[in-house]
Amino acid sequence: MESNLQQISLPRDLCDQVQARYVGERFASLEELLIFVMQALVHDDAAQLDAQEQAIIEQRLHDLGYL
Amino acid sequence: MKPPNLLLITIDCLRADHVSALGYSRRTTSQFDALSAGSVLFEQAHAGGTPTYYAFPSILASRSPLSWGRDVIGLPNQAETLATVLQNAGYATAAFNAANPYLLKYWGYDRGFETFEDWSDGAPPQTNAAPQADGSASWRHNLNRTAKHLAHITPLTRTLYDEADFWYCNRADSARYRGQWDKAHKYPKGDELTARASAWLDTPRDAPFFMWLHYMDAHAPRYASAESFRGIGASGFDDAEMFRLNNLWFWTSIANRSREQLLRLYDASIYEADRQIGALCELLEQKGLADDTVIVILGDHGEEFFEHGGLGHSPPKLFQELLHVPLLIYAPKNLQAQRVSSPMSVIDLAPTLLEILGVDAPNGFQGTSRVQEITSGVWNENPMIAEGVQRDASLQNVKERIAASILAVRIGNYKMILDWENGTEELFDLANDPHERDPLLLNQYKKIRAELLAAAREHYRTHRTHADSTERLQTRLHAVKEGLGTARVDGT
């Protein structure tokens, strides 16, 4: 079966620092934390696009005198 | 009293105006037509989005396709769906998807189903453009790409190149399959799906059941039987000719010349899918389940045959040939047979079905039940919204997914398509221009334009809130902890 995972390389000392500070209560592993951060980044981009599109609609309604 | 069973039949690519019960001149859907006589038949049902991956969140989870964020694909772990709700209500649940790559377990579509068959091994779906691992076989591809680029500089050389390229590729491909055309079929045929459903129904069970069947017979590549061509009253094609027509899908500039043949093959393929409706109704009769089963049939989205310059259903467009789908609800004990001419979005389907079954709809559903309106005959004109990401031609292409969306808003017969990439609005009066050929002049319809824009604004305020994003991320992390092999991590 084709894997849906990918290996990446990270500086060990950075991993150690993040592991010591953030892994434990909220994140069970460094992988979990990284996935969370990466998905949050992508999701922020998506949310920003929604906000931009909504602003255009509001501007058009304003121009029409409805807002 | 035992609640009724629910049989949900979805047919990929089935557009409403090719269904004979909805006025099509060819008799493509005799089984659908027969069932519709005792059903609530919606003449103006709309998909929540197109293609399949933007259509199904509305059908199964009563959600606007982008409501979880345009980065989310498939059904996220916390999504409440018809299947999860009915499973919690004590229903036995089963789904059989004829291998549509966007409705796999991999994308979360198995949630709430005890039995889920999608003819996959759980791996990510294959992409069309897998890079060569060692580069050794790519020189031919690169040469061809360069030649294509150069040939497309002038119209004449472009035409010559495309004709030659199609002739060469079709010849090479068909040589591979000659004498074994079955191997060119991409998806399991409807008969196979129905047989699986029949076997599952053979198991005696006390609980009511919810079964979802997704048929791919009307989806390209299409291979219809001689019987199906006879059924629609048209002359047929042999396997080699159907193979050629299916290959045309990748050469749309040439395909337009064969439009009549492509439509004939499409209609015969619809006939193939429609046969399964008859087979399933017969099965329910044989097994003594017919009187206790609510049946729902719909197309997930339509199909374009050059009405707006394209062929197929990807990347997303929101014209009627892609959004207008057939929909019927057969529930003779609950709803009087009737034809409904008011527009109905499929986002309202799941809550409507739950009310018929006597099960409460969850808070996560964004649609509303229309049972009251069906019963009273008095319909509210709710705005209908459909959406997608404009350039998104494949779920695997993350770059194209995090991009401008496209939105259609319809109130009554007025429909607006908002294209955020190009910044355009197109306004149509579907009563006078059902094929959306002549956009209205915006400055002459300011009030209607404002009503539609206000509906779009409300849609963004209520359906694209991102309020559940943290929960969504947390549940994904939970999935990762449960087993890395089944975790869905975007872009990997």
PDB file of N, CA, C and O in Angstrom, chain B residues 60-109:
ATOM      1  N   LEU B  60     -24.498  14.349   2.185  1.00  0.00           N
ATOM      2  CA  LEU B  60     -24.407  13.453   3.350  1.00  0.00           C
ATOM      3  C   LEU B  60     -24.341  14.203   4.674  1.00  0.00           C
ATOM      4  O   LEU B  60     -24.746  13.664   5.704  1.00  0.00           O
ATOM      5  N   ALA B  61     -23.815  15.420   4.668  1.00  0.00           N
ATOM      6  CA  ALA B  61     -23.595  16.115   5.949  1.00  0.00           C
ATOM      7  C   ALA B  61     -24.348  17.432   6.037  1.00  0.00           C
ATOM      8  O   ALA B  61     -24.171  18.162   7.011  1.00  0.00           O
ATOM      9  N   SER B  62     -25.201  17.733   5.039  1.00  0.00           N
ATOM     10  CA  SER B  62     -25.965  18.987   5.033  1.00  0.00           C
ATOM     11  C   SER B  62     -25.064  20.189   5.321  1.00  0.00           C
ATOM     12  O   SER B  62     -25.362  21.042   6.147  1.00  0.00           O
ATOM     13  N   ARG B  63     -23.934  20.242   4.638  1.00  0.00           N
ATOM     14  CA  ARG B  63     -22.975  21.331   4.835  1.00  0.00           C
ATOM     15  C   ARG B  63     -22.628  21.955   3.489  1.00  0.00           C
ATOM     16  O   ARG B  63     -22.537  21.275   2.473  1.00  0.00           O
ATOM     17  N   SER B  64     -22.414  23.243   3.508  1.00  0.00           N
ATOM     18  CA  SER B  64     -21.849  23.883   2.323  1.00  0.00           C
ATOM     19  C   SER B  64     -20.439  23.334   2.126  1.00  0.00           C
ATOM     20  O   SER B  64     -19.714  23.125   3.110  1.00  0.00           O
ATOM     21  N   PRO B  65     -20.051  23.118   0.876  1.00  0.00           N
ATOM     22  CA  PRO B  65     -18.788  22.423   0.610  1.00  0.00           C
ATOM     23  C   PRO B  65     -17.551  23.047   1.258  1.00  0.00           C
ATOM     24  O   PRO B  65     -16.625  22.352   1.620  1.00  0.00           O
ATOM     25  N   LEU B  66     -17.554  24.394   1.382  1.00  0.00           N
ATOM     26  CA  LEU B  66     -16.361  25.051   1.927  1.00  0.00           C
ATOM     27  C   LEU B  66     -16.544  25.457   3.385  1.00  0.00           C
ATOM     28  O   LEU B  66     -15.755  26.233   3.920  1.00  0.00           O
ATOM     29  N   SER B  67     -17.560  24.912   4.024  1.00  0.00           N
ATOM     30  CA  SER B  67     -17.889  25.392   5.374  1.00  0.00           C
ATOM     31  C   SER B  67     -16.857  24.990   6.426  1.00  0.00           C
ATOM     32  O   SER B  67     -16.787  25.611   7.480  1.00  0.00           O
ATOM     33  N   TRP B  68     -16.099  23.955   6.165  1.00  0.00           N
ATOM     34  CA  TRP B  68     -15.047  23.586   7.118  1.00  0.00           C
ATOM     35  C   TRP B  68     -13.726  24.285   6.792  1.00  0.00           C
ATOM     36  O   TRP B  68     -12.705  24.035   7.440  1.00  0.00           O
ATOM     37  N   GLY B  69     -13.746  25.097   5.758  1.00  0.00           N
ATOM     38  CA  GLY B  69     -12.518  25.721   5.277  1.00  0.00           C
ATOM     39  C   GLY B  69     -12.119  25.050   3.970  1.00  0.00           C
ATOM     40  O   GLY B  69     -12.251  23.835   3.824  1.00  0.00           O
ATOM     41  N   ARG B  70     -11.636  25.867   3.021  1.00  0.00           N
ATOM     42  CA  ARG B  70     -11.353  25.288   1.708  1.00  0.00           C
ATOM     43  C   ARG B  70     -10.111  24.406   1.716  1.00  0.00           C
ATOM     44  O   ARG B  70      -9.801  23.763   0.720  1.00  0.00           O
ATOM     45  N   ASP B  71      -9.411  24.379   2.850  1.00  0.00           N
ATOM     46  CA  ASP B  71      -8.279  23.457   2.965  1.00  0.00           C
ATOM     47  C   ASP B  71      -8.737  22.042   3.316  1.00  0.00           C
ATOM     48  O   ASP B  71      -7.985  21.083   3.163  1.00  0.00           O
ATOM     49  N   VAL B  72      -9.969  21.923   3.809  1.00  0.00           N
ATOM     50  CA  VAL B  72     -10.439  20.601   4.250  1.00  0.00           C
ATOM     51  C   VAL B  72     -11.035  19.857   3.076  1.00  0.00           C
ATOM     52  O   VAL B  72     -11.863  20.385   2.339  1.00  0.00           O
ATOM     53  N   ILE B  73     -10.638  18.631   2.918  1.00  0.00           N
ATOM     54  CA  ILE B  73     -11.183  17.824   1.836  1.00  0.00           C
ATOM     55  C   ILE B  73     -11.842  16.588   2.436  1.00  0.00           C
ATOM     56  O   ILE B  73     -11.443  16.095   3.484  1.00  0.00           O
ATOM     57  N   GLY B  74     -12.897  16.128   1.803  1.00  0.00           N
ATOM     58  CA  GLY B  74     -13.633  14.993   2.342  1.00  0.00           C
ATOM     59  C   GLY B  74     -14.437  15.403   3.560  1.00  0.00           C
ATOM     60  O   GLY B  74     -14.782  16.572   3.751  1.00  0.00           O
ATOM     61  N   LEU B  75     -14.752  14.449   4.394  1.00  0.00           N
ATOM     62  CA  LEU B  75     -15.527  14.700   5.605  1.00  0.00           C
ATOM     63  C   LEU B  75     -14.590  14.681   6.799  1.00  0.00           C
ATOM     64  O   LEU B  75     -13.968  13.664   7.087  1.00  0.00           O
ATOM     65  N   PRO B  76     -14.468  15.812   7.513  1.00  0.00           N
ATOM     66  CA  PRO B  76     -13.581  15.817   8.683  1.00  0.00           C
ATOM     67  C   PRO B  76     -14.128  14.922   9.796  1.00  0.00           C
ATOM     68  O   PRO B  76     -15.310  14.549   9.789  1.00  0.00           O
ATOM     69  N   ASN B  77     -13.268  14.605  10.724  1.00  0.00           N
ATOM     70  CA  ASN B  77     -13.615  13.593  11.729  1.00  0.00           C
ATOM     71  C   ASN B  77     -14.801  13.959  12.600  1.00  0.00           C
ATOM     72  O   ASN B  77     -15.524  13.087  13.057  1.00  0.00           O
ATOM     73  N   GLN B  78     -15.010  15.248  12.824  1.00  0.00           N
ATOM     74  CA  GLN B  78     -16.108  15.607  13.722  1.00  0.00           C
ATOM     75  C   GLN B  78     -17.419  15.801  12.977  1.00  0.00           C
ATOM     76  O   GLN B  78     -18.437  16.087  13.605  1.00  0.00           O
ATOM     77  N   ALA B  79     -17.408  15.656  11.655  1.00  0.00           N
ATOM     78  CA  ALA B  79     -18.623  15.925  10.878  1.00  0.00           C
ATOM     79  C   ALA B  79     -19.732  14.943  11.239  1.00  0.00           C
ATOM     80  O   ALA B  79     -19.505  13.745  11.334  1.00  0.00           O
ATOM     81  N   GLU B  80     -20.919  15.498  11.432  1.00  0.00           N
ATOM     82  CA  GLU B  80     -22.081  14.643  11.626  1.00  0.00           C
ATOM     83  C   GLU B  80     -22.724  14.432  10.267  1.00  0.00           C
ATOM     84  O   GLU B  80     -22.924  15.386   9.514  1.00  0.00           O
ATOM     85  N   THR B  81     -23.018  13.202   9.972  1.00  0.00           N
ATOM     86  CA  THR B  81     -23.571  12.885   8.655  1.00  0.00           C
ATOM     87  C   THR B  81     -24.839  12.062   8.831  1.00  0.00           C
ATOM     88  O   THR B  81     -25.135  11.597   9.934  1.00  0.00           O
ATOM     89  N   LEU B  82     -25.537  11.876   7.737  1.00  0.00           N
ATOM     90  CA  LEU B  82     -26.703  10.982   7.775  1.00  0.00           C
ATOM     91  C   LEU B  82     -26.307   9.641   8.392  1.00  0.00           C
ATOM     92  O   LEU B  82     -27.043   9.081   9.206  1.00  0.00           O
ATOM     93  N   ALA B  83     -25.140   9.143   8.014  1.00  0.00           N
ATOM     94  CA  ALA B  83     -24.713   7.820   8.483  1.00  0.00           C
ATOM     95  C   ALA B  83     -24.424   7.820   9.984  1.00  0.00           C
ATOM     96  O   ALA B  83     -24.862   6.912  10.701  1.00  0.00           O
ATOM     97  N   THR B  84     -23.698   8.823  10.466  1.00  0.00           N
ATOM     98  CA  THR B  84     -23.366   8.818  11.895  1.00  0.00           C
ATOM     99  C   THR B  84     -24.625   9.013  12.744  1.00  0.00           C
ATOM    100  O   THR B  84     -24.796   8.381  13.782  1.00  0.00           O
ATOM    101  N   VAL B  85     -25.516   9.880  12.273  1.00  0.00           N
ATOM    102  CA  VAL B  85     -26.743  10.143  13.036  1.00  0.00           C
ATOM    103  C   VAL B  85     -27.627   8.898  13.075  1.00  0.00           C
ATOM    104  O   VAL B  85     -28.143   8.517  14.133  1.00  0.00           O
ATOM    105  N   LEU B  86     -27.786   8.267  11.924  1.00  0.00           N
ATOM    106  CA  LEU B  86     -28.659   7.086  11.887  1.00  0.00           C
ATOM    107  C   LEU B  86     -28.021   5.899  12.616  1.00  0.00           C
ATOM    108  O   LEU B  86     -28.710   5.097  13.250  1.00  0.00           O
ATOM    109  N   GLN B  87     -26.711   5.794  12.535  1.00  0.00           N
ATOM    110  CA  GLN B  87     -26.037   4.728  13.293  1.00  0.00           C
ATOM    111  C   GLN B  87     -26.276   4.929  14.793  1.00  0.00           C
ATOM    112  O   GLN B  87     -26.599   3.981  15.513  1.00  0.00           O
ATOM    113  N   ASN B  88     -26.151   6.171  15.246  1.00  0.00           N
ATOM    114  CA  ASN B  88     -26.406   6.451  16.663  1.00  0.00           C
ATOM    115  C   ASN B  88     -27.864   6.210  17.045  1.00  0.00           C
ATOM    116  O   ASN B  88     -28.166   5.947  18.211  1.00  0.00           O
ATOM    117  N   ALA B  89     -28.746   6.311  16.044  1.00  0.00           N
ATOM    118  CA  ALA B  89     -30.175   6.076  16.312  1.00  0.00           C
ATOM    119  C   ALA B  89     -30.522   4.593  16.232  1.00  0.00           C
ATOM    120  O   ALA B  89     -31.697   4.224  16.319  1.00  0.00           O
ATOM    121  N   GLY B  90     -29.512   3.747  16.032  1.00  0.00           N
ATOM    122  CA  GLY B  90     -29.738   2.304  16.051  1.00  0.00           C
ATOM    123  C   GLY B  90     -29.888   1.649  14.693  1.00  0.00           C
ATOM    124  O   GLY B  90     -30.235   0.471  14.600  1.00  0.00           O
ATOM    125  N   TYR B  91     -29.621   2.391  13.636  1.00  0.00           N
ATOM    126  CA  TYR B  91     -29.720   1.830  12.278  1.00  0.00           C
ATOM    127  C   TYR B  91     -28.498   0.971  11.954  1.00  0.00           C
ATOM    128  O   TYR B  91     -27.371   1.277  12.391  1.00  0.00           O
ATOM    129  N   ALA B  92     -28.730  -0.093  11.207  1.00  0.00           N
ATOM    130  CA  ALA B  92     -27.621  -0.822  10.579  1.00  0.00           C
ATOM    131  C   ALA B  92     -27.244  -0.027   9.327  1.00  0.00           C
ATOM    132  O   ALA B  92     -28.132   0.423   8.598  1.00  0.00           O
ATOM    133  N   THR B  93     -25.954   0.171   9.095  1.00  0.00           N
ATOM    134  CA  THR B  93     -25.548   1.072   8.007  1.00  0.00           C
ATOM    135  C   THR B  93     -24.560   0.400   7.057  1.00  0.00           C
ATOM    136  O   THR B  93     -23.656  -0.322   7.495  1.00  0.00           O
ATOM    137  N   ALA B  94     -24.739   0.662   5.793  1.00  0.00           N
ATOM    138  CA  ALA B  94     -23.825   0.097   4.780  1.00  0.00           C
ATOM    139  C   ALA B  94     -23.722   1.050   3.606  1.00  0.00           C
ATOM    140  O   ALA B  94     -24.692   1.736   3.265  1.00  0.00           O
ATOM    141  N   ALA B  95     -22.542   1.108   2.994  1.00  0.00           N
ATOM    142  CA  ALA B  95     -22.349   1.950   1.804  1.00  0.00           C
ATOM    143  C   ALA B  95     -21.516   1.192   0.789  1.00  0.00           C
ATOM    144  O   ALA B  95     -20.566   0.485   1.145  1.00  0.00           O
ATOM    145  N   PHE B  96     -21.889   1.356  -0.477  1.00  0.00           N
ATOM    146  CA  PHE B  96     -21.145   0.744  -1.571  1.00  0.00           C
ATOM    147  C   PHE B  96     -20.905   1.830  -2.620  1.00  0.00           C
ATOM    148  O   PHE B  96     -21.837   2.316  -3.250  1.00  0.00           O
ATOM    149  N   ASN B  97     -19.651   2.238  -2.758  1.00  0.00           N
ATOM    150  CA  ASN B  97     -19.267   3.282  -3.705  1.00  0.00           C
ATOM    151  C   ASN B  97     -18.480   2.634  -4.829  1.00  0.00           C
ATOM    152  O   ASN B  97     -17.439   2.017  -4.584  1.00  0.00           O
ATOM    153  N   ALA B  98     -18.984   2.792  -6.064  1.00  0.00           N
ATOM    154  CA  ALA B  98     -18.337   2.153  -7.214  1.00  0.00           C
ATOM    155  C   ALA B  98     -17.018   2.846  -7.541  1.00  0.00           C
ATOM    156  O   ALA B  98     -16.772   3.270  -8.668  1.00  0.00           O
ATOM    157  N   ALA B  99     -16.171   2.943  -6.526  1.00  0.00           N
ATOM    158  CA  ALA B  99     -14.770   3.361  -6.682  1.00  0.00           C
ATOM    159  C   ALA B  99     -14.583   4.810  -7.107  1.00  0.00           C
ATOM    160  O   ALA B  99     -13.537   5.153  -7.666  1.00  0.00           O
ATOM    161  N   ASN B 100     -15.553   5.678  -6.864  1.00  0.00           N
ATOM    162  CA  ASN B 100     -15.273   7.098  -7.096  1.00  0.00           C
ATOM    163  C   ASN B 100     -14.108   7.493  -6.182  1.00  0.00           C
ATOM    164  O   ASN B 100     -14.196   7.360  -4.962  1.00  0.00           O
ATOM    165  N   PRO B 101     -13.011   7.987  -6.761  1.00  0.00           N
ATOM    166  CA  PRO B 101     -11.815   8.224  -5.937  1.00  0.00           C
ATOM    167  C   PRO B 101     -11.980   9.322  -4.890  1.00  0.00           C
ATOM    168  O   PRO B 101     -11.132   9.452  -4.010  1.00  0.00           O
ATOM    169  N   TYR B 102     -13.035  10.106  -4.986  1.00  0.00           N
ATOM    170  CA  TYR B 102     -13.223  11.191  -4.023  1.00  0.00           C
ATOM    171  C   TYR B 102     -14.224  10.856  -2.920  1.00  0.00           C
ATOM    172  O   TYR B 102     -14.537  11.694  -2.097  1.00  0.00           O
ATOM    173  N   LEU B 103     -14.739   9.621  -2.933  1.00  0.00           N
ATOM    174  CA  LEU B 103     -15.690   9.197  -1.901  1.00  0.00           C
ATOM    175  C   LEU B 103     -15.142   7.990  -1.145  1.00  0.00           C
ATOM    176  O   LEU B 103     -15.890   7.117  -0.718  1.00  0.00           O
ATOM    177  N   LEU B 104     -13.843   7.972  -0.968  1.00  0.00           N
ATOM    178  CA  LEU B 104     -13.207   6.809  -0.358  1.00  0.00           C
ATOM    179  C   LEU B 104     -13.167   6.919   1.163  1.00  0.00           C
ATOM    180  O   LEU B 104     -13.312   8.009   1.734  1.00  0.00           O
ATOM    181  N   LYS B 105     -12.875   5.775   1.755  1.00  0.00           N
ATOM    182  CA  LYS B 105     -12.580   5.745   3.190  1.00  0.00           C
ATOM    183  C   LYS B 105     -11.458   6.743   3.503  1.00  0.00           C
ATOM    184  O   LYS B 105     -11.458   7.403   4.539  1.00  0.00           O
ATOM    185  N   TYR B 106     -10.517   6.848   2.584  1.00  0.00           N
ATOM    186  CA  TYR B 106      -9.375   7.740   2.757  1.00  0.00           C
ATOM    187  C   TYR B 106      -9.802   9.180   3.036  1.00  0.00           C
ATOM    188  O   TYR B 106      -9.136   9.915   3.761  1.00  0.00           O
ATOM    189  N   TRP B 107     -10.944   9.592   2.451  1.00  0.00           N
ATOM    190  CA  TRP B 107     -11.436  10.961   2.640  1.00  0.00           C
ATOM    191  C   TRP B 107     -12.485  11.039   3.742  1.00  0.00           C
ATOM    192  O   TRP B 107     -13.190  12.044   3.855  1.00  0.00           O
ATOM    193  N   GLY B 108     -12.663   9.977   4.504  1.00  0.00           N
ATOM    194  CA  GLY B 108     -13.575  10.017   5.656  1.00  0.00           C
ATOM    195  C   GLY B 108     -15.007   9.629   5.352  1.00  0.00           C
ATOM    196  O   GLY B 108     -15.880   9.770   6.215  1.00  0.00           O
ATOM    197  N   TYR B 109     -15.263   9.137   4.133  1.00  0.00           N
ATOM    198  CA  TYR B 109     -16.645   8.816   3.778  1.00  0.00           C
ATOM    199  C   TYR B 109     -17.162   7.517   4.403  1.00  0.00           C
ATOM    200  O   TYR B 109     -18.335   7.202   4.281  1.00  0.00           O
TER     201      TYR B 109
END
